mmCIF file of C-alpha atoms in Angstrom:
data_model
loop_
_atom_site.group_PDB
_atom_site.id
_atom_site.type_symbol
_atom_site.label_atom_id
_atom_site.label_comp_id
_atom_site.label_asym_id
_atom_site.label_seq_id
_atom_site.Cartn_x
_atom_site.Cartn_y
_atom_site.Cartn_z
ATOM 1 C CA MET A 18 123.904 91.987 136.535
ATOM 2 C CA THR A 19 123.087 90.906 133.285
ATOM 3 C CA ALA A 20 122.027 93.227 130.264
ATOM 4 C CA GLN A 21 118.443 93.321 128.873
ATOM 5 C CA LYS A 22 118.240 93.624 125.259
ATOM 6 C CA ALA A 23 115.446 96.401 124.090
ATOM 7 C CA GLN A 24 112.318 95.294 122.443
ATOM 8 C CA CYS A 25 112.256 96.836 119.309
ATOM 9 C CA THR A 26 108.628 98.751 118.037
ATOM 10 C CA PRO A 27 107.502 97.293 115.413
ATOM 11 C CA LEU A 28 107.938 100.899 113.401
ATOM 12 C CA GLU A 29 111.894 100.008 114.069
ATOM 13 C CA LYS A 30 111.407 96.672 112.987
ATOM 14 C CA VAL A 31 109.211 97.895 109.368
ATOM 15 C CA ARG A 32 112.242 100.933 109.317
ATOM 16 C CA VAL A 33 114.385 98.522 108.950
ATOM 17 C CA LEU A 34 113.044 96.692 106.437
ATOM 18 C CA GLN A 35 113.188 99.273 105.046
ATOM 19 C CA ARG A 36 116.218 100.485 104.664
ATOM 20 C CA LYS A 37 117.540 96.897 103.231
ATOM 21 C CA LEU A 38 115.832 97.093 100.724
ATOM 22 C CA TYR A 39 116.078 99.574 100.170
ATOM 23 C CA ARG A 40 120.310 99.405 99.631
ATOM 24 C CA ALA A 41 119.709 95.906 97.596
ATOM 25 C CA ALA A 42 117.132 98.114 96.050
ATOM 26 C CA LYS A 43 120.096 100.934 94.649
ATOM 27 C CA ALA A 44 122.436 98.336 94.853
ATOM 28 C CA GLN A 45 121.426 96.998 91.763
ATOM 29 C CA PRO A 46 119.037 99.019 89.815
ATOM 30 C CA GLN A 47 117.658 96.053 87.607
ATOM 31 C CA ARG A 48 117.405 93.967 90.249
ATOM 32 C CA THR A 49 113.340 92.431 90.615
ATOM 33 C CA PHE A 50 112.004 91.053 94.019
ATOM 34 C CA GLY A 51 110.160 87.965 94.025
ATOM 35 C CA VAL A 52 109.696 87.357 97.590
ATOM 36 C CA LEU A 53 107.534 90.390 99.718
ATOM 37 C CA PHE A 54 103.638 88.631 100.581
ATOM 38 C CA ASP A 55 105.100 87.605 103.849
ATOM 39 C CA LYS A 56 106.929 91.196 104.802
ATOM 40 C CA ILE A 57 103.221 92.045 104.003
ATOM 41 C CA CYS A 58 101.200 89.997 105.667
ATOM 42 C CA SER A 59 103.814 90.556 109.644
ATOM 43 C CA LEU A 60 102.570 91.927 112.024
ATOM 44 C CA GLU A 61 104.803 94.293 112.566
ATOM 45 C CA VAL A 62 104.487 95.687 109.175
ATOM 46 C CA LEU A 63 100.310 95.340 109.582
ATOM 47 C CA TRP A 64 100.443 97.483 113.082
ATOM 48 C CA VAL A 65 102.508 99.729 111.074
ATOM 49 C CA GLY A 66 99.651 100.133 108.037
ATOM 50 C CA TRP A 67 97.273 100.293 110.419
ATOM 51 C CA ASP A 68 99.096 103.616 113.175
ATOM 52 C CA GLN A 69 99.752 105.159 109.685
ATOM 53 C CA VAL A 70 96.280 105.249 108.928
ATOM 54 C CA ARG A 71 94.874 106.001 112.320
ATOM 55 C CA ARG A 72 96.857 108.598 113.011
ATOM 56 C CA ASN A 73 95.404 110.094 108.964
ATOM 57 C CA ARG A 74 92.116 110.008 110.470
ATOM 58 C CA GLY A 75 90.129 110.060 107.283
ATOM 59 C CA ALA A 76 86.499 109.562 107.097
ATOM 60 C CA ALA A 77 84.482 104.991 106.083
ATOM 61 C CA GLY A 78 84.196 103.925 103.149
ATOM 62 C CA VAL A 79 81.493 101.601 102.356
ATOM 63 C CA ASP A 80 80.749 99.492 105.005
ATOM 64 C CA GLY A 81 80.379 102.308 107.160
ATOM 65 C CA GLU A 82 83.075 100.951 109.307
ATOM 66 C CA THR A 83 85.013 103.797 111.047
ATOM 67 C CA ILE A 84 88.780 104.051 113.324
ATOM 68 C CA GLU A 85 86.158 104.431 115.777
ATOM 69 C CA SER A 86 84.455 101.193 116.256
ATOM 70 C CA ILE A 87 87.569 99.165 114.895
ATOM 71 C CA GLU A 88 89.484 100.449 117.799
ATOM 72 C CA ALA A 89 86.129 99.414 120.304
ATOM 73 C CA ARG A 90 86.388 95.828 119.044
ATOM 74 C CA GLY A 91 90.136 95.236 119.307
ATOM 75 C CA THR A 92 92.859 97.015 116.649
ATOM 76 C CA LEU A 93 94.789 93.676 117.321
ATOM 77 C CA TRP A 94 92.092 90.859 116.021
ATOM 78 C CA PHE A 95 90.968 93.629 113.660
ATOM 79 C CA LEU A 96 95.435 93.251 112.390
ATOM 80 C CA LEU A 97 94.852 88.865 112.759
ATOM 81 C CA GLU A 98 91.235 88.693 111.211
ATOM 82 C CA LEU A 99 93.188 91.199 108.302
ATOM 83 C CA ARG A 100 96.478 89.034 107.887
ATOM 84 C CA GLU A 101 94.242 85.816 108.242
ATOM 85 C CA GLU A 102 92.381 87.414 105.133
ATOM 86 C CA LEU A 103 95.953 87.934 103.241
ATOM 87 C CA LEU A 104 97.452 84.575 103.875
ATOM 88 C CA LYS A 105 94.268 82.492 102.456
ATOM 89 C CA GLN A 106 93.868 84.433 99.715
ATOM 90 C CA ARG A 107 90.252 85.586 101.155
ATOM 91 C CA TYR A 108 91.241 88.958 100.419
ATOM 92 C CA ARG A 109 88.948 90.967 98.294
ATOM 93 C CA PRO A 110 88.674 94.961 98.547
ATOM 94 C CA GLN A 111 85.348 97.140 98.861
ATOM 95 C CA PRO A 112 84.409 100.476 95.424
ATOM 96 C CA VAL A 113 85.712 102.665 97.073
ATOM 97 C CA ARG A 114 83.365 105.959 97.720
ATOM 98 C CA ARG A 115 83.251 108.421 95.098
ATOM 99 C CA VAL A 116 83.125 111.799 97.081
ATOM 100 C CA PHE A 117 83.224 115.151 95.693
ATOM 101 C CA ILE A 118 85.406 118.492 97.106
ATOM 102 C CA PRO A 119 84.708 121.987 95.266
ATOM 103 C CA LYS A 120 88.000 122.823 94.251
ATOM 104 C CA PRO A 121 89.347 126.507 93.967
ATOM 105 C CA ASP A 122 87.898 127.274 90.201
ATOM 106 C CA GLY A 123 83.865 126.477 90.932
ATOM 107 C CA ARG A 124 84.845 123.650 90.008
ATOM 108 C CA GLN A 125 84.693 119.818 91.753
ATOM 109 C CA ARG A 126 87.458 117.268 92.319
ATOM 110 C CA PRO A 127 86.666 113.292 92.100
ATOM 111 C CA LEU A 128 87.314 111.567 95.398
ATOM 112 C CA GLY A 129 87.794 107.725 95.873
ATOM 113 C CA ILE A 130 87.822 106.739 99.946
ATOM 114 C CA PRO A 131 88.353 103.420 100.349
ATOM 115 C CA GLY A 132 87.423 101.310 103.756
ATOM 116 C CA VAL A 133 90.012 101.156 106.968
ATOM 117 C CA LYS A 134 90.353 97.560 105.800
ATOM 118 C CA ASP A 135 91.628 97.874 102.903
ATOM 119 C CA ARG A 136 93.661 101.020 103.157
ATOM 120 C CA VAL A 137 95.711 99.837 106.655
ATOM 121 C CA ALA A 138 96.446 96.325 103.634
ATOM 122 C CA GLN A 139 97.256 99.367 100.950
ATOM 123 C CA ALA A 140 100.014 100.899 104.290
ATOM 124 C CA ALA A 141 101.209 97.259 104.499
ATOM 125 C CA VAL A 142 102.167 96.861 101.008
ATOM 126 C CA LYS A 143 102.884 100.741 100.585
ATOM 127 C CA ASN A 144 105.847 100.422 103.476
ATOM 128 C CA VAL A 145 107.182 97.371 101.529
ATOM 129 C CA ILE A 146 107.493 97.999 97.888
ATOM 130 C CA GLU A 147 107.838 101.983 98.408
ATOM 131 C CA PRO A 148 112.222 101.689 99.537
ATOM 132 C CA LEU A 149 112.128 99.231 96.074
ATOM 133 C CA PHE A 150 111.270 102.224 93.935
ATOM 134 C CA GLU A 151 112.669 105.082 95.802
ATOM 135 C CA GLY A 152 115.806 102.941 95.251
ATOM 136 C CA SER A 153 115.695 104.296 91.092
ATOM 137 C CA PHE A 154 114.528 107.511 92.009
ATOM 138 C CA ARG A 155 116.536 110.866 90.498
ATOM 139 C CA PRO A 156 117.356 113.337 92.858
ATOM 140 C CA GLY A 157 115.453 116.321 92.060
ATOM 141 C CA SER A 158 112.366 114.698 91.903
ATOM 142 C CA TYR A 159 109.916 116.302 95.273
ATOM 143 C CA GLY A 160 106.207 114.557 94.176
ATOM 144 C CA PHE A 161 104.441 112.024 96.797
ATOM 145 C CA ARG A 162 107.822 110.395 97.958
ATOM 146 C CA PRO A 163 108.435 110.157 101.814
ATOM 147 C CA LYS A 164 110.198 112.499 103.829
ATOM 148 C CA ARG A 165 109.683 115.476 100.735
ATOM 149 C CA SER A 166 108.324 117.972 100.802
ATOM 150 C CA ALA A 167 107.639 120.921 98.294
ATOM 151 C CA LYS A 168 109.574 123.210 100.596
ATOM 152 C CA GLN A 169 112.649 120.993 99.366
ATOM 153 C CA ALA A 170 112.218 121.432 96.044
ATOM 154 C CA ILE A 171 111.710 125.503 96.048
ATOM 155 C CA TYR A 172 115.302 125.143 98.019
ATOM 156 C CA ASP A 173 116.861 123.430 94.832
ATOM 157 C CA ILE A 174 115.155 125.864 92.859
ATOM 158 C CA ARG A 175 117.068 129.070 94.493
ATOM 159 C CA LYS A 176 120.848 126.719 94.530
ATOM 160 C CA TRP A 177 120.353 126.567 90.366
ATOM 161 C CA VAL A 178 118.893 130.331 90.914
ATOM 162 C CA THR A 179 122.455 130.890 92.133
ATOM 163 C CA TYR A 180 124.389 129.371 89.059
ATOM 164 C CA GLY A 181 122.009 131.693 86.591
ATOM 165 C CA TYR A 182 119.488 129.630 85.650
ATOM 166 C CA ASP A 183 116.558 131.795 84.810
ATOM 167 C CA LYS A 184 113.623 129.901 83.187
ATOM 168 C CA VAL A 185 111.318 128.016 84.016
ATOM 169 C CA ILE A 186 108.808 124.948 82.463
ATOM 170 C CA ASP A 187 106.164 124.072 84.480
ATOM 171 C CA LEU A 188 104.145 121.050 83.075
ATOM 172 C CA ASP A 189 100.925 119.733 84.270
ATOM 173 C CA LEU A 190 99.436 116.497 82.854
ATOM 174 C CA LYS A 191 95.063 116.735 82.720
ATOM 175 C CA SER A 192 93.186 114.540 85.185
ATOM 176 C CA TYR A 193 95.955 112.485 85.562
ATOM 177 C CA PHE A 194 94.822 110.278 88.233
ATOM 178 C CA ASP A 195 92.240 109.464 86.097
ATOM 179 C CA SER A 196 93.306 108.130 83.419
ATOM 180 C CA ILE A 197 95.976 105.891 84.576
ATOM 181 C CA ASP A 198 96.484 103.439 82.022
ATOM 182 C CA HIS A 199 95.665 100.485 84.354
ATOM 183 C CA GLU A 200 98.296 97.401 82.048
ATOM 184 C CA LEU A 201 100.793 99.691 81.653
ATOM 185 C CA LEU A 202 101.156 101.452 85.008
ATOM 186 C CA MET A 203 101.043 97.165 85.741
ATOM 187 C CA LYS A 204 104.541 96.544 83.761
ATOM 188 C CA LEU A 205 106.107 99.114 85.233
ATOM 189 C CA VAL A 206 105.852 97.504 88.545
ATOM 190 C CA GLN A 207 106.795 94.562 87.425
ATOM 191 C CA ARG A 208 109.963 96.087 86.505
ATOM 192 C CA ARG A 209 110.543 95.920 90.578
ATOM 193 C CA VAL A 210 108.104 93.492 91.675
ATOM 194 C CA ARG A 211 107.766 89.605 90.934
ATOM 195 C CA ASP A 212 105.714 88.384 93.553
ATOM 196 C CA PRO A 213 102.710 87.187 91.877
ATOM 197 C CA ARG A 214 100.413 87.949 95.520
ATOM 198 C CA VAL A 215 101.010 91.277 95.910
ATOM 199 C CA LEU A 216 100.803 92.181 91.604
ATOM 200 C CA ARG A 217 97.291 90.519 92.114
ATOM 201 C CA LEU A 218 96.518 92.514 95.462
ATOM 202 C CA ILE A 219 97.364 96.596 93.168
ATOM 203 C CA ARG A 220 94.717 94.735 90.957
ATOM 204 C CA ARG A 221 92.143 93.944 92.809
ATOM 205 C CA TRP A 222 92.981 97.147 94.049
ATOM 206 C CA LEU A 223 92.818 99.180 90.372
ATOM 207 C CA LYS A 224 89.589 97.070 89.789
ATOM 208 C CA ALA A 225 87.555 98.117 92.584
ATOM 209 C CA GLY A 226 85.604 100.328 91.542
ATOM 210 C CA VAL A 227 83.214 103.341 92.463
ATOM 211 C CA MET A 228 79.791 103.476 94.711
ATOM 212 C CA HIS A 229 78.498 106.155 94.093
ATOM 213 C CA GLU A 230 74.775 107.652 95.149
ATOM 214 C CA GLY A 231 74.414 103.568 95.561
ATOM 215 C CA ILE A 232 75.036 102.546 91.887
ATOM 216 C CA ARG A 233 78.876 100.601 91.518
ATOM 217 C CA GLU A 234 80.957 101.779 88.278
ATOM 218 C CA GLU A 235 83.607 99.905 86.799
ATOM 219 C CA THR A 236 87.180 100.687 86.674
ATOM 220 C CA ALA A 237 88.783 100.120 83.783
ATOM 221 C CA ILE A 238 91.177 103.134 83.949
ATOM 222 C CA GLY A 239 92.671 105.771 86.193
ATOM 223 C CA SER A 240 92.924 105.149 90.552
ATOM 224 C CA PRO A 241 90.948 107.304 92.543
ATOM 225 C CA GLN A 242 93.310 110.029 94.428
ATOM 226 C CA GLY A 243 92.166 109.505 98.105
ATOM 227 C CA ALA A 244 93.895 105.828 98.861
ATOM 228 C CA VAL A 245 97.427 104.714 100.232
ATOM 229 C CA MET A 246 98.642 103.389 97.341
ATOM 230 C CA THR A 247 97.599 106.249 94.674
ATOM 231 C CA PRO A 248 100.376 108.006 95.088
#
């Protein structure tokens, strides 16, 4: 009898890639990564991105295309088409669809909903570059990070209380996502990411614009809340 090697799932392959990138970034805090686009375009990375978007469901973007319509047409065909667009530099993001949700104080919070294709592409980029930035975060940082939650932050606070700390500083930046400086953001991203094709994708998402009541608005600053890449 001969033992056959078990086939790795796309998720397992992506996790192996993420661990390699994280370790490299952690070991070399000043290192920049210049070859990332090929990893983003791999079918495994795109498939994992699709699965994440599918599980989150979410509404359609400006094109009206839904998760269900893509599944009915064929998920593999959809991913192969997106992969070809990326590889041939034909991919262009659509404007995000602007919706408003009520806040507890009576005001409304603007959300930007990208199309499903754009969400999958963003998820693919996020899954590849996130480990690079994770290597630079401090242990006490909890916001918008994988496998971290508010409960863990509370646990950390309780620990410091037992050490005698008795003051908390509560700090919030007003309308932060709406006022992000694109040029400053791109300079910070380039501390880790140097692949020009990846940087071009991120810039295009930032500049994709917002569609509200049939009118496209330019996005000179800010990043839409609701997009996969924004956090």
